[in-house]
mmCIF file of C-alpha atoms in Angstrom:
data_model
loop_
_atom_site.group_PDB
_atom_site.id
_atom_site.type_symbol
_atom_site.label_atom_id
_atom_site.label_comp_id
_atom_site.label_asym_id
_atom_site.label_seq_id
_atom_site.Cartn_x
_atom_site.Cartn_y
_atom_site.Cartn_z
ATOM 1 C CA MET A 309 53.287 29.817 240.051
ATOM 2 C CA GLU A 310 55.164 30.657 243.572
ATOM 3 C CA THR A 311 58.971 29.702 243.628
ATOM 4 C CA SER A 312 60.529 28.226 246.792
ATOM 5 C CA LYS A 313 63.038 29.884 248.644
ATOM 6 C CA GLY A 314 65.450 27.213 247.034
ATOM 7 C CA HIS A 315 64.316 27.522 243.626
ATOM 8 C CA SER A 316 64.590 31.703 244.004
ATOM 9 C CA PHE A 317 68.411 30.859 245.753
ATOM 10 C CA ALA A 318 69.028 28.429 242.507
ATOM 11 C CA ASN A 319 68.010 30.963 239.925
ATOM 12 C CA GLU A 320 69.908 33.635 241.539
ATOM 13 C CA LEU A 321 73.192 31.391 241.743
ATOM 14 C CA SER A 322 72.467 30.300 238.216
ATOM 15 C CA ILE A 323 72.611 33.944 237.167
ATOM 16 C CA MET A 324 75.839 34.675 239.141
ATOM 17 C CA ALA A 325 77.685 31.712 237.541
ATOM 18 C CA VAL A 326 76.946 32.820 234.295
ATOM 19 C CA ARG A 327 78.035 36.163 235.237
ATOM 20 C CA LEU A 328 81.227 35.567 237.097
ATOM 21 C CA ILE A 329 82.686 33.082 234.151
ATOM 22 C CA ARG A 330 81.903 35.427 231.676
ATOM 23 C CA TRP A 331 83.443 38.162 233.831
ATOM 24 C CA LEU A 332 86.586 36.091 234.537
ATOM 25 C CA ARG A 333 86.963 35.119 230.780
ATOM 26 C CA ALA A 334 86.620 38.498 229.561
ATOM 27 C CA ALA A 335 89.230 39.727 232.027
ATOM 28 C CA ASP A 336 91.542 37.179 230.737
ATOM 29 C CA THR A 337 92.870 38.111 227.318
ATOM 30 C CA GLY A 338 96.098 36.556 227.888
ATOM 31 C CA SER A 339 94.867 32.739 227.567
ATOM 32 C CA ALA A 340 97.094 30.525 225.722
ATOM 33 C CA LEU A 341 94.184 27.552 225.110
ATOM 34 C CA SER A 342 90.230 27.923 223.975
ATOM 35 C CA ASP A 343 87.765 27.353 226.498
ATOM 36 C CA PRO A 344 87.441 23.616 225.453
ATOM 37 C CA LEU A 345 91.089 23.378 226.293
ATOM 38 C CA THR A 346 91.326 25.603 229.015
ATOM 39 C CA SER A 347 88.038 23.196 230.680
ATOM 40 C CA ALA A 348 89.538 20.065 229.871
ATOM 41 C CA MET A 349 93.097 21.025 231.381
ATOM 42 C CA ALA A 350 91.364 22.080 234.150
ATOM 43 C CA VAL A 351 89.606 19.304 234.985
ATOM 44 C CA ILE A 352 92.905 16.816 233.839
ATOM 45 C CA VAL A 353 94.764 18.816 236.779
ATOM 46 C CA HIS A 354 92.252 18.816 239.533
ATOM 47 C CA SER A 355 91.494 15.291 239.244
ATOM 48 C CA GLY A 356 95.290 14.291 238.948
ATOM 49 C CA GLY A 357 95.005 12.014 236.297
ATOM 50 C CA ILE A 358 91.625 10.989 234.500
ATOM 51 C CA ALA A 359 90.676 8.492 231.880
ATOM 52 C CA PRO A 360 89.455 9.839 229.012
ATOM 53 C CA SER A 361 86.197 8.205 228.532
ATOM 54 C CA ALA A 362 85.398 10.202 232.349
ATOM 55 C CA LEU A 363 86.697 13.388 230.475
ATOM 56 C CA ALA A 364 84.408 13.434 228.127
ATOM 57 C CA GLU A 365 81.498 12.381 230.411
ATOM 58 C CA LEU A 366 82.881 15.268 232.401
ATOM 59 C CA GLU A 367 83.335 17.694 229.731
ATOM 60 C CA GLN A 368 79.699 16.764 228.014
ATOM 61 C CA VAL A 369 81.466 16.018 224.745
ATOM 62 C CA ARG A 370 81.545 12.714 222.817
ATOM 63 C CA ARG A 371 84.584 10.305 222.953
ATOM 64 C CA PRO A 372 85.841 11.465 219.218
ATOM 65 C CA THR A 373 85.607 15.219 220.684
ATOM 66 C CA ILE A 374 87.464 14.619 223.871
ATOM 67 C CA THR A 375 90.214 12.634 221.890
ATOM 68 C CA LYS A 376 90.754 15.249 219.567
ATOM 69 C CA VAL A 377 91.021 17.790 222.723
ATOM 70 C CA VAL A 378 93.479 15.503 224.504
ATOM 71 C CA ASP A 379 95.462 14.753 221.299
ATOM 72 C CA GLU A 380 95.949 18.737 220.982
ATOM 73 C CA LEU A 381 96.996 18.748 224.698
ATOM 74 C CA VAL A 382 99.632 16.242 224.272
ATOM 75 C CA SER A 383 101.060 18.312 220.793
ATOM 76 C CA ARG A 384 101.420 21.205 222.691
ATOM 77 C CA GLY A 385 102.948 18.984 225.683
ATOM 78 C CA LEU A 386 100.968 19.938 228.249
ATOM 79 C CA VAL A 387 99.364 16.539 229.182
ATOM 80 C CA ARG A 388 100.552 13.172 228.442
ATOM 81 C CA ARG A 389 98.707 9.565 228.219
ATOM 82 C CA GLU A 390 100.016 6.906 230.759
ATOM 83 C CA ARG A 391 99.034 3.450 231.265
ATOM 84 C CA HIS A 392 96.347 2.931 233.821
ATOM 85 C CA ALA A 393 98.225 1.799 237.213
ATOM 86 C CA THR A 394 95.733 -1.352 237.523
ATOM 87 C CA ASP A 395 94.363 -1.778 234.091
ATOM 88 C CA GLY A 396 97.025 -2.292 231.153
ATOM 89 C CA ARG A 397 94.422 -1.925 228.529
ATOM 90 C CA ALA A 398 93.091 1.526 229.735
ATOM 91 C CA THR A 399 94.888 5.202 229.700
ATOM 92 C CA MET A 400 94.780 8.200 231.873
ATOM 93 C CA VAL A 401 95.309 11.441 230.878
ATOM 94 C CA VAL A 402 97.766 13.426 233.343
ATOM 95 C CA ALA A 403 99.044 17.048 233.145
ATOM 96 C CA THR A 404 103.247 17.276 232.413
ATOM 97 C CA GLU A 405 105.038 19.602 234.477
ATOM 98 C CA GLU A 406 104.285 22.376 231.582
ATOM 99 C CA GLY A 407 101.093 21.685 231.708
ATOM 100 C CA LEU A 408 100.625 22.570 235.407
ATOM 101 C CA ALA A 409 102.801 25.421 235.172
ATOM 102 C CA LEU A 410 100.627 26.966 232.433
ATOM 103 C CA TRP A 411 97.220 26.120 234.247
ATOM 104 C CA ARG A 412 98.504 27.785 237.607
ATOM 105 C CA ALA A 413 99.498 30.608 235.763
ATOM 106 C CA GLY A 414 96.060 31.046 233.772
ATOM 107 C CA GLN A 415 94.484 30.570 236.964
ATOM 108 C CA LEU A 416 96.305 33.037 238.832
ATOM 109 C CA ARG A 417 95.531 35.710 235.778
ATOM 110 C CA ALA A 418 92.180 34.315 235.307
ATOM 111 C CA THR A 419 90.996 35.169 238.980
ATOM 112 C CA ALA A 420 92.677 38.058 239.511
ATOM 113 C CA PRO A 421 90.180 40.646 238.827
ATOM 114 C CA LEU A 422 88.246 38.174 241.906
ATOM 115 C CA ALA A 423 90.665 38.190 244.373
ATOM 116 C CA GLU A 424 90.787 42.276 243.752
ATOM 117 C CA ARG A 425 87.579 42.582 244.783
ATOM 118 C CA ILE A 426 87.138 39.785 247.792
ATOM 119 C CA GLU A 427 90.513 41.816 249.212
ATOM 120 C CA ALA A 428 88.583 45.198 249.108
ATOM 121 C CA LEU A 429 85.735 43.399 251.509
ATOM 122 C CA ASP A 430 85.699 44.394 254.860
ATOM 123 C CA ALA A 431 86.182 42.105 257.809
ATOM 124 C CA ASP A 432 82.806 40.897 258.358
ATOM 125 C CA GLU A 433 81.964 40.467 254.703
ATOM 126 C CA LEU A 434 85.258 38.759 254.256
ATOM 127 C CA ARG A 435 84.198 36.456 257.299
ATOM 128 C CA ARG A 436 80.613 35.702 255.988
ATOM 129 C CA PHE A 437 82.223 34.830 252.153
ATOM 130 C CA GLU A 438 84.222 32.781 253.700
ATOM 131 C CA GLU A 439 82.047 30.822 255.862
ATOM 132 C CA ALA A 440 79.847 30.637 252.600
ATOM 133 C CA LEU A 441 82.169 29.021 250.760
ATOM 134 C CA PRO A 442 81.661 25.567 252.178
ATOM 135 C CA LEU A 443 78.105 25.558 251.549
ATOM 136 C CA PHE A 444 78.446 26.179 248.074
ATOM 137 C CA ALA A 445 81.017 23.601 247.857
ATOM 138 C CA ARG A 446 78.704 21.301 249.774
ATOM 139 C CA ILE A 447 75.678 21.882 247.455
ATOM 140 C CA MET A 448 78.073 20.777 244.450
ATOM 141 C CA GLU A 449 78.798 17.860 245.485
ATOM 142 C CA PRO A 450 76.624 14.570 244.054
ATOM 143 C CA PRO A 451 74.249 13.280 246.202
ATOM 144 C CA ALA A 452 75.109 9.943 248.231
ATOM 145 C CA PRO A 453 73.523 7.286 247.047
#
């Protein structure tokens, strides 16, 4: 069975993504958080605040599991629960200043090996890399309804 260029590229990109994540995780030996806590923290930070049910969906876990994760992050002072701005019955999970600082420091530490490799690219390679990034971002967006 012959595969299309799209399938070939998707396969290569998938393999590279897994290798990249493993490489960066292995290089970041100073993380104060487990992988599940780090992942949830990233979603919370990037979202600016998120409902627990949406966090569970994005993390692909059940609500009781995400409740335990959020409870742990709250106990560490990294996130807080707030009432939803328009629905007083709902809560949002929002990063605290301490949580933001910890996450930013972790991001700098975790991406340092990749930053070094990117900075070692020659000018033409760097230009091509920069041009490709918006394409990667675009293919990661959910399809329009």
